Structure formats: C-alpha cells, structure tokens
CSV table of C-alpha atoms and ligand atoms in Angstrom, one decimal:
chain,number,residue,atom,x,y,z
A,1,UNK,CA,52.8,107.9,126.0
A,2,UNK,CA,53.8,107.4,122.4
A,3,UNK,CA,52.4,104.4,120.5
A,4,UNK,CA,56.0,103.4,119.7
A,5,UNK,CA,56.6,103.1,123.5
A,6,UNK,CA,53.5,100.9,123.9
A,7,UNK,CA,54.9,98.7,121.1
A,8,UNK,CA,58.3,98.5,122.8
A,9,UNK,CA,56.8,97.7,126.3
A,10,UNK,CA,54.6,95.0,124.8
A,11,UNK,CA,57.3,93.6,122.6
A,12,UNK,CA,54.6,93.9,120.0
A,13,UNK,CA,54.4,93.3,116.3
A,14,UNK,CA,53.2,96.3,114.4
A,15,UNK,CA,50.6,95.0,112.1
A,16,UNK,CA,49.6,98.3,110.5
A,17,UNK,CA,49.7,102.1,111.1
A,18,UNK,CA,53.5,102.4,111.2
A,19,UNK,CA,53.3,106.0,110.2
A,20,UNK,CA,51.4,106.9,113.4
A,21,UNK,CA,53.9,105.4,115.9
A,22,UNK,CA,54.9,108.9,117.2
A,23,UNK,CA,51.4,109.8,118.2
A,24,UNK,CA,50.5,110.2,121.8
A,25,UNK,CA,47.9,108.2,123.7
A,26,UNK,CA,46.6,108.7,127.3
A,27,UNK,CA,44.1,106.0,128.1
A,28,UNK,CA,43.7,102.3,128.0
A,29,UNK,CA,40.5,100.2,127.9
A,30,UNK,CA,40.5,96.4,128.1
A,31,UNK,CA,37.5,94.3,127.0
A,32,UNK,CA,36.5,91.4,124.8
A,33,UNK,CA,32.9,92.7,124.8
A,34,UNK,CA,32.2,95.0,121.9
A,35,UNK,CA,29.1,96.6,123.5
A,36,UNK,CA,31.4,97.7,126.4
A,37,UNK,CA,33.8,99.1,124.0
A,38,UNK,CA,31.0,101.0,122.2
A,39,UNK,CA,30.3,102.8,125.5
A,40,UNK,CA,33.8,104.4,125.8
A,41,UNK,CA,34.0,108.1,125.2
A,42,UNK,CA,37.6,109.1,125.5
A,43,UNK,CA,40.0,110.1,122.8
A,44,UNK,CA,43.7,109.0,122.6
A,45,UNK,CA,42.6,105.6,123.8
A,46,UNK,CA,44.1,102.2,123.1
A,47,UNK,CA,41.8,99.2,123.0
A,48,UNK,CA,43.3,96.2,124.6
A,49,UNK,CA,41.5,93.1,123.6
A,50,UNK,CA,41.7,89.3,123.0
A,51,UNK,CA,38.8,89.4,120.6
A,52,UNK,CA,40.3,89.3,117.1
A,53,UNK,CA,37.7,89.3,114.4
A,54,UNK,CA,36.3,91.8,111.8
A,55,UNK,CA,33.8,93.1,114.4
A,56,UNK,CA,36.7,94.3,116.6
A,57,UNK,CA,37.8,96.5,113.8
A,58,UNK,CA,34.2,97.6,113.0
A,59,UNK,CA,33.7,98.4,116.7
A,60,UNK,CA,36.8,100.6,116.8
A,61,UNK,CA,35.6,102.4,113.7
A,62,UNK,CA,32.2,103.2,115.2
A,63,UNK,CA,33.6,104.1,118.6
A,64,UNK,CA,36.3,106.4,117.1
A,65,UNK,CA,39.1,104.3,118.6
A,66,UNK,CA,42.3,104.5,116.5
A,67,UNK,CA,44.6,102.2,118.4
A,68,UNK,CA,44.2,98.5,119.0
A,69,UNK,CA,46.4,96.1,120.9
A,70,UNK,CA,45.6,92.4,120.5
A,71,UNK,CA,46.7,90.3,123.5
A,72,UNK,CA,47.2,86.5,124.1
A,73,UNK,CA,48.8,86.1,120.7
A,74,UNK,CA,45.6,86.8,118.8
A,75,UNK,CA,46.3,87.6,115.2
A,76,UNK,CA,44.6,90.0,112.9
A,77,UNK,CA,43.5,88.3,109.7
A,78,UNK,CA,44.2,89.8,106.2
A,79,UNK,CA,40.6,91.0,106.0
A,80,UNK,CA,40.9,92.7,109.4
A,81,UNK,CA,44.2,94.4,108.4
A,82,UNK,CA,42.6,95.6,105.2
A,83,UNK,CA,39.7,97.2,107.1
A,84,UNK,CA,42.0,98.6,109.7
A,85,UNK,CA,44.2,100.3,107.0
A,86,UNK,CA,41.1,101.7,105.4
A,87,UNK,CA,40.2,103.3,108.7
A,88,UNK,CA,43.8,104.4,109.3
A,89,UNK,CA,44.1,102.4,112.6
A,90,UNK,CA,47.2,101.3,114.3
A,91,UNK,CA,47.1,97.6,115.2
A,92,UNK,CA,49.6,95.9,117.5
A,93,UNK,CA,49.9,92.2,118.5
A,94,UNK,CA,51.5,90.9,121.7
A,95,UNK,CA,51.8,87.6,123.3
A,96,UNK,CA,51.1,89.1,126.8
A,97,UNK,CA,47.9,88.3,128.5
A,98,UNK,CA,45.2,90.9,129.0
A,99,UNK,CA,46.2,91.3,132.7
A,100,UNK,CA,49.9,91.5,132.0
A,101,UNK,CA,49.5,94.0,129.2
A,102,UNK,CA,47.1,96.2,131.2
A,103,UNK,CA,49.3,96.1,134.3
A,104,UNK,CA,52.5,97.1,132.4
A,105,UNK,CA,50.7,99.9,130.5
A,106,UNK,CA,49.0,101.2,133.7
A,107,UNK,CA,52.3,101.3,135.5
A,108,UNK,CA,53.8,103.1,132.5
A,109,UNK,CA,51.2,105.9,132.9
A,110,UNK,CA,48.2,105.0,130.7
A,111,UNK,CA,45.0,105.9,132.7
A,112,UNK,CA,41.7,104.1,132.8
A,113,UNK,CA,38.5,105.8,131.4
A,114,UNK,CA,36.5,104.7,134.4
B,1,UNK,CA,17.9,112.3,101.0
B,2,UNK,CA,17.3,108.6,101.4
B,3,UNK,CA,19.5,105.5,101.4
B,4,UNK,CA,18.8,101.8,101.8
B,5,UNK,CA,20.9,98.9,102.8
B,6,UNK,CA,20.1,95.1,102.9
B,7,UNK,CA,21.3,93.1,105.9
B,8,UNK,CA,21.7,89.3,105.9
B,9,UNK,CA,21.1,87.3,109.1
B,10,UNK,CA,24.1,85.4,110.3
B,11,UNK,CA,26.5,87.2,108.0
B,12,UNK,CA,29.1,88.5,110.5
B,13,UNK,CA,31.6,89.4,107.7
B,14,UNK,CA,29.4,92.2,106.4
B,15,UNK,CA,27.9,93.3,109.7
B,16,UNK,CA,28.7,96.9,110.2
B,17,UNK,CA,28.9,97.7,106.5
B,18,UNK,CA,25.8,99.9,106.5
B,19,UNK,CA,27.0,101.7,109.7
B,20,UNK,CA,30.3,102.3,108.1
B,21,UNK,CA,28.7,103.8,105.0
B,22,UNK,CA,26.4,106.0,107.1
B,23,UNK,CA,29.5,107.2,109.0
B,24,UNK,CA,31.2,108.3,105.8
B,25,UNK,CA,28.0,110.1,104.7
B,26,UNK,CA,27.7,112.0,107.9
B,27,UNK,CA,31.3,113.0,107.8
B,28,UNK,CA,30.9,114.4,104.3
B,29,UNK,CA,28.0,116.4,105.6
B,30,UNK,CA,30.2,117.9,108.3
B,31,UNK,CA,28.0,116.6,111.2
B,32,UNK,CA,29.6,117.1,114.6
B,33,UNK,CA,31.9,114.1,115.4
B,34,UNK,CA,30.1,113.5,118.8
B,35,UNK,CA,26.8,113.2,117.0
B,36,UNK,CA,28.2,111.0,114.3
B,37,UNK,CA,29.5,108.6,117.0
B,38,UNK,CA,26.1,108.5,118.7
B,39,UNK,CA,24.4,107.7,115.4
B,40,UNK,CA,26.8,105.1,114.2
B,41,UNK,CA,27.1,103.3,117.6
B,42,UNK,CA,23.3,103.0,117.8
B,43,UNK,CA,23.0,101.9,114.2
B,44,UNK,CA,25.8,99.4,114.5
B,45,UNK,CA,24.3,97.8,117.6
B,46,UNK,CA,21.0,97.6,115.7
B,47,UNK,CA,22.6,96.3,112.5
B,48,UNK,CA,24.4,93.6,114.6
B,49,UNK,CA,21.0,92.7,116.2
B,50,UNK,CA,19.6,91.9,112.7
B,51,UNK,CA,22.6,89.8,111.9
B,52,UNK,CA,22.6,88.1,115.3
B,53,UNK,CA,18.9,87.6,115.9
B,54,UNK,CA,16.9,87.9,112.6
B,55,UNK,CA,16.9,86.3,109.1
B,56,UNK,CA,17.2,89.3,107.0
B,57,UNK,CA,16.5,93.0,107.1
B,58,UNK,CA,16.5,96.4,105.5
B,59,UNK,CA,17.9,99.6,106.9
B,60,UNK,CA,16.4,102.9,105.6
B,61,UNK,CA,18.2,106.1,106.3
B,62,UNK,CA,16.5,109.4,105.9
B,63,UNK,CA,18.5,112.6,106.2
B,64,UNK,CA,17.1,116.0,106.5
B,65,UNK,CA,18.8,119.3,107.6
B,66,UNK,CA,18.0,118.9,111.3
B,67,UNK,CA,18.0,115.1,111.9
B,68,UNK,CA,18.7,111.6,110.8
B,69,UNK,CA,16.0,108.9,110.9
B,70,UNK,CA,16.9,105.2,110.8
B,71,UNK,CA,14.3,102.5,110.2
B,72,UNK,CA,15.5,99.0,110.6
B,73,UNK,CA,13.0,96.4,109.6
B,74,UNK,CA,13.7,92.7,109.7
B,75,UNK,CA,12.1,89.3,109.1
B,76,UNK,CA,12.8,87.1,112.0
B,77,UNK,CA,11.6,85.5,115.2
B,78,UNK,CA,10.5,88.9,116.7
B,79,UNK,CA,10.8,89.9,120.4
B,80,UNK,CA,8.2,88.3,122.7
B,81,UNK,CA,8.8,90.7,125.6
B,82,UNK,CA,10.2,94.1,124.7
B,83,UNK,CA,10.5,95.4,128.3
B,84,UNK,CA,12.6,92.4,129.1
B,85,UNK,CA,14.7,92.7,125.9
B,86,UNK,CA,15.4,96.4,126.9
B,87,UNK,CA,16.9,95.3,130.2
B,88,UNK,CA,20.6,95.5,130.5
B,89,UNK,CA,22.1,92.0,130.6
B,90,UNK,CA,19.1,90.2,128.9
B,91,UNK,CA,20.2,88.2,125.9
B,92,UNK,CA,19.2,85.2,123.9
B,93,UNK,CA,22.4,85.4,121.8
B,94,UNK,CA,23.9,82.1,120.4
B,95,UNK,CA,27.4,81.0,121.3
B,96,UNK,CA,28.4,82.1,117.7
B,97,UNK,CA,27.2,85.6,118.4
B,98,UNK,CA,29.1,85.7,121.7
B,99,UNK,CA,32.3,84.7,119.8
B,100,UNK,CA,31.9,87.8,117.7
B,101,UNK,CA,32.0,89.9,120.9
B,102,UNK,CA,28.3,90.5,121.2
B,103,UNK,CA,25.5,89.0,123.3
B,104,UNK,CA,26.1,90.8,126.5
B,105,UNK,CA,22.5,92.1,126.5
B,106,UNK,CA,23.7,95.7,126.2
B,107,UNK,CA,22.8,96.5,122.6
B,108,UNK,CA,19.3,97.8,123.0
B,109,UNK,CA,20.3,99.9,126.1
B,110,UNK,CA,23.3,101.2,124.2
B,111,UNK,CA,21.0,102.2,121.3
B,112,UNK,CA,18.6,104.0,123.6
B,113,UNK,CA,21.3,106.1,125.2
B,114,UNK,CA,22.7,107.3,121.9
B,115,UNK,CA,19.6,108.6,120.2
B,116,UNK,CA,16.9,111.2,120.9
B,117,UNK,CA,14.0,108.8,120.1
B,118,UNK,CA,13.7,105.1,119.8
B,119,UNK,CA,10.6,103.1,118.9
B,120,UNK,CA,10.7,99.3,119.0
B,121,UNK,CA,7.9,97.2,117.6
B,122,UNK,CA,7.9,93.5,117.1
B,123,UNK,CA,5.6,90.6,116.1
B,124,UNK,CA,6.6,87.1,117.2
B,125,UNK,CA,7.5,84.9,114.2
B,126,UNK,CA,7.2,87.9,111.8
B,127,UNK,CA,9.8,90.4,112.6
B,128,UNK,CA,11.0,93.6,114.3
B,129,UNK,CA,10.9,97.2,113.4
B,130,UNK,CA,13.2,99.7,115.1
B,131,UNK,CA,13.0,103.4,114.4
B,132,UNK,CA,15.7,105.8,115.6
B,133,UNK,CA,15.9,109.5,115.5
B,134,UNK,CA,18.9,111.7,116.2
B,135,UNK,CA,18.9,115.5,115.9
B,136,UNK,CA,22.1,117.1,114.7
B,137,UNK,CA,22.0,120.2,116.9
B,138,UNK,CA,22.1,118.3,120.2
C,1,LIG,N1,16.1,92.3,115.6
C,1,LIG,C1,15.8,91.4,116.6
C,1,LIG,N2,15.1,90.3,116.3
C,1,LIG,C2,14.8,89.4,117.3
C,1,LIG,N3,15.2,89.5,118.6
C,1,LIG,C3,15.9,90.6,118.9
C,1,LIG,C4,16.3,91.6,117.9
C,1,LIG,N4,17.0,92.6,118.6
C,1,LIG,C5,17.1,92.2,119.8
C,1,LIG,N5,16.5,91.1,120.1
C,1,LIG,C6,16.3,90.3,121.4
C,1,LIG,O1,16.6,91.2,122.4
C,1,LIG,C7,17.7,90.7,123.2
C,1,LIG,C8,18.5,91.9,123.7
C,1,LIG,O2,19.1,92.6,122.6
C,1,LIG,P1,20.5,93.4,122.9
C,1,LIG,O3,20.2,94.3,124.0
C,1,LIG,O4,20.9,94.0,121.6
C,1,LIG,O5,21.5,92.3,123.5
C,1,LIG,P2,22.3,91.1,122.7
C,1,LIG,O6,22.1,91.4,121.2
C,1,LIG,O7,23.6,91.3,123.2
C,1,LIG,O8,21.6,89.8,123.1
C,1,LIG,C9,18.4,89.8,122.2
C,1,LIG,O9,19.2,88.8,122.9
C,1,LIG,C10,17.2,89.2,121.5
C,1,LIG,O10,16.6,88.2,122.3
C,2,LIG,MG1,22.6,93.2,120.4
C-alpha cells in the first residue's frame, strides 16, 4: 500500500515527508511502548502509536522505521518534526484511535509482523 | 578509534543523541545495516537507562576493524539485584520515564539479544558499568 493511501484512509495530516508519499509499505505495528518497537525487524513498516514525544522519533531512527502514524490526535512538536526531517521520516497524524486506525489499515491489506 | 559522550540523568530531550551519533559513524564505515541496528538498539536502551535510572554517565565507544566496544559507566543508585533486573518485565521506572515510552522492563533483555557480549556490574549507591561488544562479521 502506498503511504498516500494510508494518509487518505486515515484522513491524516501529513506532517513531514511529503516527497515519500508514493513509497510502498507492507506492515503495521502498533504500540506505545518503545522497547516493543525496538524489537521489530521488518522493513516497509509503519509505526502506529499514541506516544508523541522526542523518544518516539529517536526510537524510529534506531529501529530503522521510516513511517510513523500518530493516533488519538497526538501532535508532533516542532522539535520532533525537526528530528524526523533530519532522519527523512514520513510523519502522519490522525484523530482515529489506535484500534480504529489499526483495524482500517489491516482491512486495507497491511499485515502484522507477528 | 575512540569517541566519548556525556549523558545527563533525567534529560529526556537529549536521550538518544549518542546513539544517533554512533549510528551515523557506523554508516560512514559501511557496517552492515543489520549490525548497525543491533548496535544502536542496544546502545539506545542503555543510554535511556542512564537517563531514566542514574544521575549522569559517560559512554565510551571503541571501534576496531572487527568489532565495536561500548562502555557505559554511570554515577547513580546502582542495581541491587542484577539477576532480577535482567528479567523481562522487571522495572523500577518512575511515571515520568513511563510517559516517555520506557519502563516496561524490557531494556536490559533487549540489550542482551542485540550484542555478542554483555557485562553488567553495579555497586549500590555508586553506579553501574555496562560493557557491550558486537562483532561486525556476524
Ligand atoms: N544504569 C542503571 N542504573 C540504575 N538502575 C538501573 C540501570 N539500568 C537498569 N537499572 C535497573 O534495572 C531495571 C530494569 O532495566 P530495563 O530492563 O532497562 O527496564 P526499564 O528501564 O524499562 O525499567 C530498571 O527498572 C532499574 O531498576
Ligand atoms: Mg530501560
């Protein structure tokens, strides 16, 4: 699925990474626990999370995750956006809950990593 | 080649800075992406542990052709029972640490599974020293 399609399905705001919207992703992983996220191994994965702070961006950087969807209307701060841009990440924000976002994206074809 | 970083306890804004620098360094050296990820995930969990649980610390990175050695030494409360601390799910993290997305008690186990060698030594009321080794040809 293209990132642009994720953004559309989520009615998401594109915070940064507009130039990567045509890239394909395959997997989704939802968690607010960064140690969980650091255990994922898949590529082409979008992190779905309600934890919006600098450590979310750092965690994505370390785990080689390039796509983040913030749920529950969590907003990326300026500092987070700056760090995300530095790492060439795509960051989206949606008002959907974690459950709703995950359900819709699962149905649309994103697969879990375990 | 040797590099050093200072880490401040409680400073969640800078947590991950050292790990980020090491990641850039390993990329420049053309280390395999999988190995880089192993190293920086372990280092990041360890760096966050200093921020979350100690007062201040120093990270020493030593690079040689076959491996990277990371020594993280902190001044802090120390770990009274290392076997217990190594158990998945054990955590004494504060609510502030949990708000940052950590404190699930998975950090030390995560570190262990990402490196080839891990030595954890600690003295209560003094501090903790964690030594990690990762070989590049794994
Ligand atoms: N550098 C450190 N100084 C003091 N205590 C530590 C340190 N690192 C780990 N610990 C102790 O070990 C526990 C487990 O660590 P860890 O597995 O990383 O889980 P978490 O950080 O999520 O609590 C911590 O909750 C803390 O009690
Ligand atoms: Mg930890």
